[in-house]
Coordinates of C-alpha atoms and ligand atoms in Angstrom, one line a residue:
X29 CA 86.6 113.8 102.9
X30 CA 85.1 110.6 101.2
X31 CA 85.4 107.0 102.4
X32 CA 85.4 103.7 101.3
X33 CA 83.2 101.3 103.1
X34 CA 84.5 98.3 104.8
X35 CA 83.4 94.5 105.0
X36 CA 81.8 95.1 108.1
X37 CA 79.8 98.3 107.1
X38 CA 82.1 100.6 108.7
X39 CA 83.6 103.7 106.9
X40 CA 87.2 104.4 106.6
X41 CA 88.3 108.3 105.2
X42 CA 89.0 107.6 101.7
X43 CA 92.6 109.4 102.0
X44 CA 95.1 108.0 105.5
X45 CA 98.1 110.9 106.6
X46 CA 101.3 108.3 107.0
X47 CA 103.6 109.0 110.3
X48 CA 106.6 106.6 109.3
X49 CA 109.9 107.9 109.8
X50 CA 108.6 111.3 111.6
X51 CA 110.6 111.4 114.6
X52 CA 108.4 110.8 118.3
X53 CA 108.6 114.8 119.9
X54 CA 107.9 117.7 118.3
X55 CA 108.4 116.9 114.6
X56 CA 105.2 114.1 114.9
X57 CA 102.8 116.5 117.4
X58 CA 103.1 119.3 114.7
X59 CA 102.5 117.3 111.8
X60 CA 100.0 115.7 112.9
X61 CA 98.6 119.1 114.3
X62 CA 99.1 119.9 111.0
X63 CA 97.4 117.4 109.4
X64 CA 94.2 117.2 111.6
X65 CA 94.1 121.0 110.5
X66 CA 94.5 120.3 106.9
X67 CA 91.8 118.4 106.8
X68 CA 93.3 114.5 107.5
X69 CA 90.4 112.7 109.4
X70 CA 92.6 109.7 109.3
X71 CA 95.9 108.6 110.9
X72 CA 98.1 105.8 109.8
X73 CA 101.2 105.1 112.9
X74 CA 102.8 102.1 114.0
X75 CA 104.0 100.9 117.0
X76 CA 107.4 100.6 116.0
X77 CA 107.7 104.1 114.3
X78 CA 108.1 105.1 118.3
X79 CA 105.8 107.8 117.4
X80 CA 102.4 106.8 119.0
X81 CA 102.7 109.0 121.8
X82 CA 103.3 112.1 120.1
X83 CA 100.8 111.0 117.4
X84 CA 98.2 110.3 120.5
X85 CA 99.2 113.9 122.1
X86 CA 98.3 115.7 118.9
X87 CA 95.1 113.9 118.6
X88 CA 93.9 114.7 122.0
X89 CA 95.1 118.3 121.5
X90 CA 93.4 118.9 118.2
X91 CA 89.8 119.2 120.5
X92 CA 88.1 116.8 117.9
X93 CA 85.5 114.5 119.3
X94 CA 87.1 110.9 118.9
X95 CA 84.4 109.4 116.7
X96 CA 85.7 111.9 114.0
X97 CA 88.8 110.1 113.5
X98 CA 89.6 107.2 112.4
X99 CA 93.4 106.1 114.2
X100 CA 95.0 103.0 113.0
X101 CA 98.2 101.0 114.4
X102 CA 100.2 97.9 114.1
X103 CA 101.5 95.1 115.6
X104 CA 105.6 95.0 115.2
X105 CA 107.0 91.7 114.5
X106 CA 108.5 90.9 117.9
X107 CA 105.4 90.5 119.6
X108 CA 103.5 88.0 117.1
X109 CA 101.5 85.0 119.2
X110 CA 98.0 85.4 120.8
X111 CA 99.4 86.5 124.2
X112 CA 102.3 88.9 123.2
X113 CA 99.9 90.5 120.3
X114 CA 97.4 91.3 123.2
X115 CA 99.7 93.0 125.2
X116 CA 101.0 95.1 122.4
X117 CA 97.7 96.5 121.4
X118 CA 97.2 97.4 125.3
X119 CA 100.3 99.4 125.2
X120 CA 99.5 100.9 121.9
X121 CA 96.4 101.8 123.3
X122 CA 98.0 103.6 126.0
X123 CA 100.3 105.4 124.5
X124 CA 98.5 106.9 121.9
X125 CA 96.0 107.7 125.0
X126 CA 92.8 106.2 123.4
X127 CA 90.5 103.8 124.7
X128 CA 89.2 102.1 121.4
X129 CA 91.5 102.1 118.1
X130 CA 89.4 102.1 114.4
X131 CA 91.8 99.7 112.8
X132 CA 94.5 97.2 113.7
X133 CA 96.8 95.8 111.4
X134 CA 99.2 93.1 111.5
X135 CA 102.6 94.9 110.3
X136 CA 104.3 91.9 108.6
X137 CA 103.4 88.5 108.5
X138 CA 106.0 85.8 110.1
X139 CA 107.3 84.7 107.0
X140 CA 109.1 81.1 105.6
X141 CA 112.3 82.7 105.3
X142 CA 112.4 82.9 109.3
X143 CA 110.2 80.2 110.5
X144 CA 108.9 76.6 109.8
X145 CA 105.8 77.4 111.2
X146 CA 105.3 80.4 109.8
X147 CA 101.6 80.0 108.5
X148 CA 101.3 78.9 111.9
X149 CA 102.0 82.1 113.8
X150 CA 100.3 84.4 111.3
X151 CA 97.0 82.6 112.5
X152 CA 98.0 82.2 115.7
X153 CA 98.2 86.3 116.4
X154 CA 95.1 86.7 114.3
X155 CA 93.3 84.9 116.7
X156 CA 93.9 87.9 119.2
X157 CA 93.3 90.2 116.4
X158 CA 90.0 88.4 116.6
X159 CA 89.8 88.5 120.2
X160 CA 90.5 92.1 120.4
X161 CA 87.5 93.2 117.7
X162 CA 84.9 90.7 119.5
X163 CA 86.1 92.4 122.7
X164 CA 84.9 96.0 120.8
X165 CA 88.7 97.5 121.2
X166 CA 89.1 97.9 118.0
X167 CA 86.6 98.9 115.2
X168 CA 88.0 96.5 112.1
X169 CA 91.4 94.4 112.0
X170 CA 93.3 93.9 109.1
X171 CA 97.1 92.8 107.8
X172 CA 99.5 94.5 106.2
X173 CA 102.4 93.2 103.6
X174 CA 100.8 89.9 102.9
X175 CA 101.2 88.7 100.0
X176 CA 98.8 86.1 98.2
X177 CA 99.5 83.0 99.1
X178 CA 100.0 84.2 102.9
X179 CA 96.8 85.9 102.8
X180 CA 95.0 83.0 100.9
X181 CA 97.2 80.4 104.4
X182 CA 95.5 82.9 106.9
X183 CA 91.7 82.6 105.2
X184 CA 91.9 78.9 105.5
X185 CA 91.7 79.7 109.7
X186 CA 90.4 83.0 110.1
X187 CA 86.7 83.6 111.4
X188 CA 86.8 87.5 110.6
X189 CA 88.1 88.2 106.9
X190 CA 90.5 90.8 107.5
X191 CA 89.0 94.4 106.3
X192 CA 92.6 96.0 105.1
X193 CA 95.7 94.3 103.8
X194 CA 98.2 97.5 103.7
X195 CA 100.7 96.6 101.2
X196 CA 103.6 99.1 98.9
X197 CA 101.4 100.2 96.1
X198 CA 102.5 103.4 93.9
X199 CA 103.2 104.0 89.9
X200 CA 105.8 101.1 89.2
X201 CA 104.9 98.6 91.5
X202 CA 101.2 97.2 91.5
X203 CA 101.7 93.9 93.0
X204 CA 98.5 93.3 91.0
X205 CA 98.2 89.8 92.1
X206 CA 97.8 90.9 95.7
X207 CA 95.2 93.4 94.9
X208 CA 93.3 91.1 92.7
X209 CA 93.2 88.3 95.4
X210 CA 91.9 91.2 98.4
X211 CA 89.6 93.0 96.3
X212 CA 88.0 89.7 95.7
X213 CA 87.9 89.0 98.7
X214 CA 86.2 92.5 100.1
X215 CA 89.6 92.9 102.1
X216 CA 90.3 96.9 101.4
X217 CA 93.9 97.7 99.6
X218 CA 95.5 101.1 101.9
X219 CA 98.6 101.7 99.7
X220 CA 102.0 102.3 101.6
X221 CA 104.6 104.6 100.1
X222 CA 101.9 106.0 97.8
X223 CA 104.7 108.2 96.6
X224 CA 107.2 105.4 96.3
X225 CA 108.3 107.2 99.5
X226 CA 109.3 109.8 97.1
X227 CA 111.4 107.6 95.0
X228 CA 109.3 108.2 91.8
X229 CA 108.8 112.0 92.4
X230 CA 111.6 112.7 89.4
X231 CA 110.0 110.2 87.1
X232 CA 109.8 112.4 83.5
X233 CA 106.8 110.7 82.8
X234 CA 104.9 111.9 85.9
X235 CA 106.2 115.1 85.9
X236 CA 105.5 115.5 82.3
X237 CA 101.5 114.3 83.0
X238 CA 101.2 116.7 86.3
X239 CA 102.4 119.4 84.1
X240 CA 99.8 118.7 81.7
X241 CA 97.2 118.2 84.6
X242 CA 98.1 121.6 86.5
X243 CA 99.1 119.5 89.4
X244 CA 102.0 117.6 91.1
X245 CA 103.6 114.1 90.7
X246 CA 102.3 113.5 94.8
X247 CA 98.3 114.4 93.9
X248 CA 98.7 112.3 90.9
X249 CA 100.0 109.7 92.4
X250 CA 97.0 109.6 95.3
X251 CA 94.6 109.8 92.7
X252 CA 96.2 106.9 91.3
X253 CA 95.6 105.2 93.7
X254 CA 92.2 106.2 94.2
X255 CA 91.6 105.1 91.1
X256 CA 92.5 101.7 91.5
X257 CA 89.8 101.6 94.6
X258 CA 93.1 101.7 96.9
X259 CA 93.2 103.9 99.8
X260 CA 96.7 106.0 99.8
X261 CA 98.8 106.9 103.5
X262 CA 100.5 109.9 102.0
X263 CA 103.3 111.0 104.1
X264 CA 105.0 114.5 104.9
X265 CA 106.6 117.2 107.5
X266 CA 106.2 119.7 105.0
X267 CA 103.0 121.5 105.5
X268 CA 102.4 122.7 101.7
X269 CA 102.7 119.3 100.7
X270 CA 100.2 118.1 103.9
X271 CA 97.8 120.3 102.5
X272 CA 98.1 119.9 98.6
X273 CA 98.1 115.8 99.6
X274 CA 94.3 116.2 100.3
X275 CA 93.7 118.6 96.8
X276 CA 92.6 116.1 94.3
X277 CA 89.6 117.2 92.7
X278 CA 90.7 119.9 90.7
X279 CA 92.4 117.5 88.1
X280 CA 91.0 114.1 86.8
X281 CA 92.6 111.1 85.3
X282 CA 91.2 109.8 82.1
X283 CA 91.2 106.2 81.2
X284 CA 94.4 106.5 79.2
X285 CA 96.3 108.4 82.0
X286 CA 95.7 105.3 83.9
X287 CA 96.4 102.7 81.5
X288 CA 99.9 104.6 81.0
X289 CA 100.5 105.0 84.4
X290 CA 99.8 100.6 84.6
X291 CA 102.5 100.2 82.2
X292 CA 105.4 101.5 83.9
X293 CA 108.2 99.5 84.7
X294 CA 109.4 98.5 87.8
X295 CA 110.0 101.8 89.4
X296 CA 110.3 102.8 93.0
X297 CA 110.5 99.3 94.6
X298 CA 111.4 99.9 98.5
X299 CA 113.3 96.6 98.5
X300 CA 111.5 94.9 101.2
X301 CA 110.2 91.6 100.0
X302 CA 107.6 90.5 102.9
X303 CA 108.6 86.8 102.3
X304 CA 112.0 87.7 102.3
X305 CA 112.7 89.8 104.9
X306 CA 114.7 88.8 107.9
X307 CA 112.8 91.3 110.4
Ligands
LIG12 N1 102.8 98.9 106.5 C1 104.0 99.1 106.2 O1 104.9 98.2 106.2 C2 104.5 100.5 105.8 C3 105.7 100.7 105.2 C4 106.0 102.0 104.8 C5 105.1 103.0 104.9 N2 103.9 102.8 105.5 C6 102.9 103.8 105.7 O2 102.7 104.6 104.5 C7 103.0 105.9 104.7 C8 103.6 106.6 103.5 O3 104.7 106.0 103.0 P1 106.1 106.7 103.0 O4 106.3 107.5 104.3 O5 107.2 105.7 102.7 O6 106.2 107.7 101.8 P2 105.3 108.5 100.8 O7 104.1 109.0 101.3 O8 105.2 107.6 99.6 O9 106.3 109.6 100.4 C9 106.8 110.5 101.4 C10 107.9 111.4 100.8 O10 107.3 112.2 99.7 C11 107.5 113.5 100.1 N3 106.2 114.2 99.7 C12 105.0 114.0 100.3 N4 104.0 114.7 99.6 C13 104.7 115.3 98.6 C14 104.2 116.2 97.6 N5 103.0 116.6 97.5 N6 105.2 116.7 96.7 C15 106.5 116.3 96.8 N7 106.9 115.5 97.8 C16 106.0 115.0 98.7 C17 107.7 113.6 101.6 O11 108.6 114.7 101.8 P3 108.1 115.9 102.8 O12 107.8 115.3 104.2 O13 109.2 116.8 102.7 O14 106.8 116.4 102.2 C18 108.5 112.3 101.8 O15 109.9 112.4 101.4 C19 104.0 105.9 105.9 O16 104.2 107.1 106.5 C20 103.3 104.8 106.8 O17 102.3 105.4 107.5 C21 103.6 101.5 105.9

């Protein structure tokens, strides 16, 4: 698998498996089972998917020696603030039965439609972000749906530039902006809903390219990505798609695939506005 390289040296598996929305139990061992087998070095959960300790069972089952894989979680909203965000990793940490994680992320930032102080709290819990990496728990720290101008409030106080900002990134919505401003600043785009959470999987213009390309809307949607020097979290249960997720080099993208892949229309938007959202 390649990597990209982080702003503190360390490498991150250039392609993430995505857990959201795989139910805690059985479903999330065996994909995750299934993934590790695949081939996925790298596992994107959340605290709030309620998945971590299935996600952390299947991990310790798969025999792998730790430093192999790179394991990243996030912070839910309800626990933003230095104290709350400290205990929340601590439990994370616990439940996906690991004593270091590779990457922590904010999950969404405390936004103006909620609070006053909003700019306040986002550097507030990135302070035990901080805390948590100078303490070695956790190999890089990063944010995830911050926009611009939130990311550009949380640089004015941050000591450590965050390494990732995790934002929705697929054909039809670039959020361009966001991905100029990070990759400017050497903070590392992962792409959520690479797929548009399969939203843009009928689009006749994909399927017509794939067709042309011997492969499938999904691959050409991660090599999209790729592409773009963003780092896709594909998701799925179904284990012909976990494996064909990771098959990406036997088709390339010319320069004028890409370019007519930029110009799509809005397409695929999940809806969830991080300044607007009232969770
Ligand atoms: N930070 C955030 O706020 C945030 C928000 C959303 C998501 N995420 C992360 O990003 C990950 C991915 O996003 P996502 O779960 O929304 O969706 P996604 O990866 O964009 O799409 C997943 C959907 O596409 C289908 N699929 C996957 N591979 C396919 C293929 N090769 N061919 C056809 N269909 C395929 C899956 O179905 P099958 O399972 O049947 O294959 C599933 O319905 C999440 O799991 C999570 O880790 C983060």
């Amino acid at each position: 698998m390649k990597s990209f390289k982080l702003n503190n040296g360390i490498e991150i598996p250039a392609i993430g498996f995505g857990t959201w929305q795989i139910p805690d139990g059985n479903e999330a061992y065996q994909a995750v089972k299934e993934a590790i087998t695949a081939g996925y070095t790298h596992i994107d959960t959340a605290a709030i998917y309620g998945n971590e300790k299935s996600v952390g069972k299947a991990i310790k089952d798969s025999g792998l020696d730790r430093s192999s894989l790179f394991i990243t979680t996030k912070l839910w909203n309800t626990e933003r603030g230095y104290e709350k965000a400290i205990a929340a990793f601590e439990k994370s940490l616990n439940d996906l039965q690991l004593d270091y994680l590779d990457l922590y992320l904010i999950h969404w930032p405390a936004n103006e439609a909620q609070f006053e102080n909003w700019a306040e709290i986002n550097a507030d819990t990135w302070k035990a972000l901080e805390y948590l990496y100078q303490q070695g728990k956790v190999r890089a720290i990063g944010v995830s749906n911050f926009p611009k101008e939130y990311l550009k409030k949380l640089l004015e106080t941050a000591t450590v530039v965050p390494s990732i900002n995790q934002i929705e990134f697929h054909p039809g919505y670039l959020q361009e902006d966001t991905v100029a401003l990070c990759q400017s600043n050497t903070i590392l785009v992962q792409a959520w809903s690479p797929l548009g959470s399969g939203r843009i999987l009928q689009n006749e213009t994909l399927l017509k390219l794939a067709q042309e390309k011997n492969t499938s809307v999904g691959q050409l949607c991660i090599k999209f990505a790729l592409s773009q020097g963003i780092l896709p979290l594909p998701k799925s249960t179904n284990p012909q798609n976990i494996k064909r997720n990771l098959d990406i080099d036997s088709f390339d993208l010319t320069e004028s695939d890409i370019q007519r892949i930029r110009a799509f229309p809005e397409m695929g938007f999940s809806g969830s506005d991080p300044k607007k959202v009232a969770f």
